[in-house]
Every structure is written in structure tokens, then in C-alpha cells.
PDB file of C-alpha atoms in Angstrom:
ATOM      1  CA  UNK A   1     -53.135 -66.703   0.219  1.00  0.00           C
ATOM      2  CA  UNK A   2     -51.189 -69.463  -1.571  1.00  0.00           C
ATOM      3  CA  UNK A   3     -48.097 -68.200  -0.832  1.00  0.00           C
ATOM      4  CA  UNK A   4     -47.790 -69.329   2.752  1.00  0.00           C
ATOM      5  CA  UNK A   5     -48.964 -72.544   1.139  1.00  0.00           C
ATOM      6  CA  UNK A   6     -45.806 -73.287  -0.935  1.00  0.00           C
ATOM      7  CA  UNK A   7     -43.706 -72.243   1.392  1.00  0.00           C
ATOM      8  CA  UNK A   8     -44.395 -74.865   3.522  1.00  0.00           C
ATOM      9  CA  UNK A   9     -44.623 -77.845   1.077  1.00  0.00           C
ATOM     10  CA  UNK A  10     -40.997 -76.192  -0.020  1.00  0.00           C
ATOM     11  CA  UNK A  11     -39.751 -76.449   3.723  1.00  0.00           C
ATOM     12  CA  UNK A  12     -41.080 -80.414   3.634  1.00  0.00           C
ATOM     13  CA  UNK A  13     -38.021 -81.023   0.517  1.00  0.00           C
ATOM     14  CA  UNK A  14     -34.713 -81.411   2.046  1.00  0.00           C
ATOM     15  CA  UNK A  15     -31.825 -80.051   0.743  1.00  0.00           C
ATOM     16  CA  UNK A  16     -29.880 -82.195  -1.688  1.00  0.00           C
ATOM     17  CA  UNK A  17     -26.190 -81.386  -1.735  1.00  0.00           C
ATOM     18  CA  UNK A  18     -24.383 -82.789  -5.035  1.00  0.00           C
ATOM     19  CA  UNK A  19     -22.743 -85.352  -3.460  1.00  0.00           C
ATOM     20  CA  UNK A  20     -26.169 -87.217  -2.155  1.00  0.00           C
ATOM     21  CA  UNK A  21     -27.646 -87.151  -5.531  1.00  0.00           C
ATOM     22  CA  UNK A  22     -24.271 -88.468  -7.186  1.00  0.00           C
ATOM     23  CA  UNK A  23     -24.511 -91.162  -4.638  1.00  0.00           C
ATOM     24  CA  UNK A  24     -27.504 -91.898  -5.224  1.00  0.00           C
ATOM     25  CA  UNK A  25     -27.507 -92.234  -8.897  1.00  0.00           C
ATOM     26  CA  UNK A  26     -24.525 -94.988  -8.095  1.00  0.00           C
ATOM     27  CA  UNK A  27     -26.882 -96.916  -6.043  1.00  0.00           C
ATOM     28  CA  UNK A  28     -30.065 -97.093  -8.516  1.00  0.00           C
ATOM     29  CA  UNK A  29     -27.659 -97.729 -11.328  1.00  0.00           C
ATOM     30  CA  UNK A  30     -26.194-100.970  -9.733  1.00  0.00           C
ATOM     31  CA  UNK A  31     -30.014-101.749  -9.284  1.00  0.00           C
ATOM     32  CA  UNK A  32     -30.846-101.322 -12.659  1.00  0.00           C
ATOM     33  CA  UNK A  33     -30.137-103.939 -15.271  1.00  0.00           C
ATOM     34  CA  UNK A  34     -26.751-102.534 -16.816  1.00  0.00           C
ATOM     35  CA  UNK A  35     -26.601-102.725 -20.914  1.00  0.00           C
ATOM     36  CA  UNK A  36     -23.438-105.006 -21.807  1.00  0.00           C
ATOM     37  CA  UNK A  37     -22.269-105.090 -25.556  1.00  0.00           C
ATOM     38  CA  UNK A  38     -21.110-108.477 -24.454  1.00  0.00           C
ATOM     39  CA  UNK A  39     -25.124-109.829 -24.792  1.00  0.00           C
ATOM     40  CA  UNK A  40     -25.426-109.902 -28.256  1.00  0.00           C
ATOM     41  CA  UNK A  41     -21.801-111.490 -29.129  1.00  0.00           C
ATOM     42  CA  UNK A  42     -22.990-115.114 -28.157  1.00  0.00           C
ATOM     43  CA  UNK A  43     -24.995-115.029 -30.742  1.00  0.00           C
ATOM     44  CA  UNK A  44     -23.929-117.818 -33.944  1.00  0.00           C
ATOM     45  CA  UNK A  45     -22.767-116.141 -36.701  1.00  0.00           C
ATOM     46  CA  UNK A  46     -24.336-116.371 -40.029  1.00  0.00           C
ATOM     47  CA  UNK A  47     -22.599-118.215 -42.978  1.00  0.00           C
ATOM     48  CA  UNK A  48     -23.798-117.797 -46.465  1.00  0.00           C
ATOM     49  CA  UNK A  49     -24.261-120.840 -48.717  1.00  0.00           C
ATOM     50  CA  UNK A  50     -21.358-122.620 -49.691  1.00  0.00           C
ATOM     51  CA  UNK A  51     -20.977-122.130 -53.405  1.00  0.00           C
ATOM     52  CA  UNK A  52     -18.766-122.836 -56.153  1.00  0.00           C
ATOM     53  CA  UNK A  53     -17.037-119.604 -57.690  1.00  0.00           C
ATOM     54  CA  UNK A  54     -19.398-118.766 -60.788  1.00  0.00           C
ATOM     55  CA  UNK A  55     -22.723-120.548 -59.159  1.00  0.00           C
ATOM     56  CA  UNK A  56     -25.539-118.625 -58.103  1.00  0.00           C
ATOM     57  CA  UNK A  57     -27.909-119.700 -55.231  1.00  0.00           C
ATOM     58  CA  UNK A  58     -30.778-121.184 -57.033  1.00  0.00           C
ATOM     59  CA  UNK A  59     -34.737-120.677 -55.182  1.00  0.00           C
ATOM     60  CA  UNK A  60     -36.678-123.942 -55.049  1.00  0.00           C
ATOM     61  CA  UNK A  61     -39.612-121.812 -55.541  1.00  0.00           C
ATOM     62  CA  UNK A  62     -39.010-121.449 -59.064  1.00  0.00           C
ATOM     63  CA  UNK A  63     -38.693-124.929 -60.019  1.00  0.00           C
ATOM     64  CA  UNK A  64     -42.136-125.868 -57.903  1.00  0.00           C
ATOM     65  CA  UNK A  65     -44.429-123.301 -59.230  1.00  0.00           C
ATOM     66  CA  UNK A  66     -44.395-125.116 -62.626  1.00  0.00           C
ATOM     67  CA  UNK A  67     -45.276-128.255 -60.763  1.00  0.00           C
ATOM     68  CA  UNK A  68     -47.787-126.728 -58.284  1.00  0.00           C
ATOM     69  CA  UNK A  69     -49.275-125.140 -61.805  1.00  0.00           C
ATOM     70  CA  UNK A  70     -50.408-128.101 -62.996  1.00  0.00           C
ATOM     71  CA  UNK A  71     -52.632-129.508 -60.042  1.00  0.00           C
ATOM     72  CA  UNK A  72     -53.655-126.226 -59.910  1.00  0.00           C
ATOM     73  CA  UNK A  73     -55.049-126.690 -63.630  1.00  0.00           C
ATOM     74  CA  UNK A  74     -58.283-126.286 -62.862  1.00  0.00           C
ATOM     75  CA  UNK A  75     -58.345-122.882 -61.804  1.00  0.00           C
ATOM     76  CA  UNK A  76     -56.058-122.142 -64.462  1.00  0.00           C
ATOM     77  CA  UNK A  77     -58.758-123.182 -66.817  1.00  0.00           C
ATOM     78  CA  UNK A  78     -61.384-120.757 -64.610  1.00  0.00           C
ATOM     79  CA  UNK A  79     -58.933-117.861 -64.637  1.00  0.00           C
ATOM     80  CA  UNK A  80     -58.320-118.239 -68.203  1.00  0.00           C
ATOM     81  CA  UNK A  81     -61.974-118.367 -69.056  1.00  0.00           C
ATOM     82  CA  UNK A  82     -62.430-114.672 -67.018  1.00  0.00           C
ATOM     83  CA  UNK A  83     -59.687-113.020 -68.625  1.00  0.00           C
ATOM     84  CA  UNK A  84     -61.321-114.269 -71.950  1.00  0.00           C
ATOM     85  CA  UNK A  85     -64.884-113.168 -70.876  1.00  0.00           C
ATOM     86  CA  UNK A  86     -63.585-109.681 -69.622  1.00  0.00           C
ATOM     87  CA  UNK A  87     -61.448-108.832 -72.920  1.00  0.00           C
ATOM     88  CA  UNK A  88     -64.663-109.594 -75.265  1.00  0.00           C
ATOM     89  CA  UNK A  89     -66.305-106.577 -72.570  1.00  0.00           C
ATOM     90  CA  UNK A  90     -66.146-103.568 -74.452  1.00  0.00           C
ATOM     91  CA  UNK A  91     -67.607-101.351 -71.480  1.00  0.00           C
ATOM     92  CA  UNK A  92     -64.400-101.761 -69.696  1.00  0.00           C
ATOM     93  CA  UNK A  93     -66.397-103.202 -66.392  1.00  0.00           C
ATOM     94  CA  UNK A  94     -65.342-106.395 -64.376  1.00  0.00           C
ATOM     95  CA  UNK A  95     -62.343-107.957 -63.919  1.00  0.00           C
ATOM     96  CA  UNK A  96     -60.853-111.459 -62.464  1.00  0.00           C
ATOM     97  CA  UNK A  97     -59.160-110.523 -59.240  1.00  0.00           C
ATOM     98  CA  UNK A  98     -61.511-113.219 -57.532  1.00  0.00           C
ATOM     99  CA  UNK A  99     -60.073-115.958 -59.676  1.00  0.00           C
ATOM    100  CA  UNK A 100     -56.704-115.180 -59.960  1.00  0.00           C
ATOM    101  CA  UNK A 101     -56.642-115.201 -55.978  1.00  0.00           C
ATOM    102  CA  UNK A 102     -58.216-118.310 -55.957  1.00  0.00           C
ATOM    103  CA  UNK A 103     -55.296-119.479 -58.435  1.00  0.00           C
ATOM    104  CA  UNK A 104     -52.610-117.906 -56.246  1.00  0.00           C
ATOM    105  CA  UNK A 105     -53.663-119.326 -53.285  1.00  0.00           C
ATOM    106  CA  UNK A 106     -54.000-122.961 -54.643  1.00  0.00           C
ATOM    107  CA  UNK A 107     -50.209-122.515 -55.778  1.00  0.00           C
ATOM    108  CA  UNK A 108     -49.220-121.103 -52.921  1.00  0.00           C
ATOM    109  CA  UNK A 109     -50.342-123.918 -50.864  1.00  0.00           C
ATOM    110  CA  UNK A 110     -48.979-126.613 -52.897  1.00  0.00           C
ATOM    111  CA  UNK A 111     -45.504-124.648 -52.543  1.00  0.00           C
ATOM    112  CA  UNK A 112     -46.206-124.790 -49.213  1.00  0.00           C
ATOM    113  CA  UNK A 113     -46.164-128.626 -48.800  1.00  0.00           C
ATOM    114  CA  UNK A 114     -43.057-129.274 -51.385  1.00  0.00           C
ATOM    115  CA  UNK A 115     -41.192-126.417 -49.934  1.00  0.00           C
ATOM    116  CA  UNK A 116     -39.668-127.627 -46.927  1.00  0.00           C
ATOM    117  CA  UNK A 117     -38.230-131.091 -48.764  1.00  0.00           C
ATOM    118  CA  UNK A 118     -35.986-129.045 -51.128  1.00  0.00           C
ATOM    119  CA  UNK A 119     -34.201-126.989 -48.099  1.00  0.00           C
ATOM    120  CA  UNK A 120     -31.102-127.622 -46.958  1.00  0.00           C
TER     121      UNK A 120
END
């Protein structure tokens, strides 16, 4: 009973020679966008640092978070109270993860404000 059935949705598709479908992948490729290798040379280039032969590139970072440290002294003082507390603990329980983040983040936004006025 089903054969009748695909017979005739097979008579509906026409015959494609090779020719029509070559043809016809011509004309939906000029429709698509086409990939160029040309796109991506406009691009600047990137130039390193200029540096004296012998000098290393120095981060900023590591000259502020000495800085940052010290209006940061007050958690300092909390963190170093914890770590105190916790290694008088003999039961091996607790730790200061809450304080040092606390530290961390008040450095890390003081870096964040100094930052940008030691970039080039």
C-alpha cells in the first residue's frame, strides 16, 4: 500500500542533470557572503614596548600593591588577627578565607583607581 505512495511523491522531483546543480551552486555562492583573507589584513599591527637592550618591561602592579597595602591596613590588621586566632586552634577547624577576600578586594580596588595613571 505505500508503495504507490512513493512513487508518486518520486515522480513530483525533477530530474537534476549535473550541469543544473553545478549552476546552481554558482548562483547561491555569489549570493552568499564570500570569505576573503583580505578582511583581517586591515587590521593595525601590534608593536611591543620599545625597550632598551637589557631592560625588562616592568608591571605597575607591583609597585602599587605596596601602596594600596597600606590604606588597606585595616584589614591587614583583621586578617592578621584570624590567622593568629586559627593557628592557636588545635582542632584544625576554621580558617580566614572571609578576611583575606575582604583584604584582596580592598587592594584590588585601590589598584584599580591608580592603575590607569601609570599606563602608557
Amino acid at each position: 500500500w505505500l508503495k504507490p505512495h512513493i512513487e508518486a511523491q518520486e515522480a513530483d522531483i525533477p530530474d537534476l542533470s549535473l550541469s543544473t546543480i553545478f549552476a546552481f551552486s554558482l548562483l547561491s555562492a555569489k549570493m552568499a557572503f564570500s570569505y576573503s583573507p583580505q578582511f583581517f589584513t586591515n587590521f593595525p599591527k601590534y608593536h611591543a614596548p620599545h625597550l632598551k637592550p637589557g631592560e625588562e618591561l616592568k608591571d605597575p602592579i607591583d609597585d602599587l600593591k605596596p601602596k594600596c597595602m597600606t590604606s588597606c591596613s585595616a584589614w591587614l590588621s583583621e586578617y592578621n588577627e584570624c590567622v593568629a586566632r586559627i593557628s592557636i586552634r588545635t582542632d584544625g577547624k576554621g580558617n580566614c578565607k572571609g578576611q583575606y577576600e575582604e583584604l584582596a578586594q580592598c587592594q584590588d580596588h585601590c589598584i584599580a583607581h591608580e592603575i590607569f595613571g601609570h599606563l602608557k
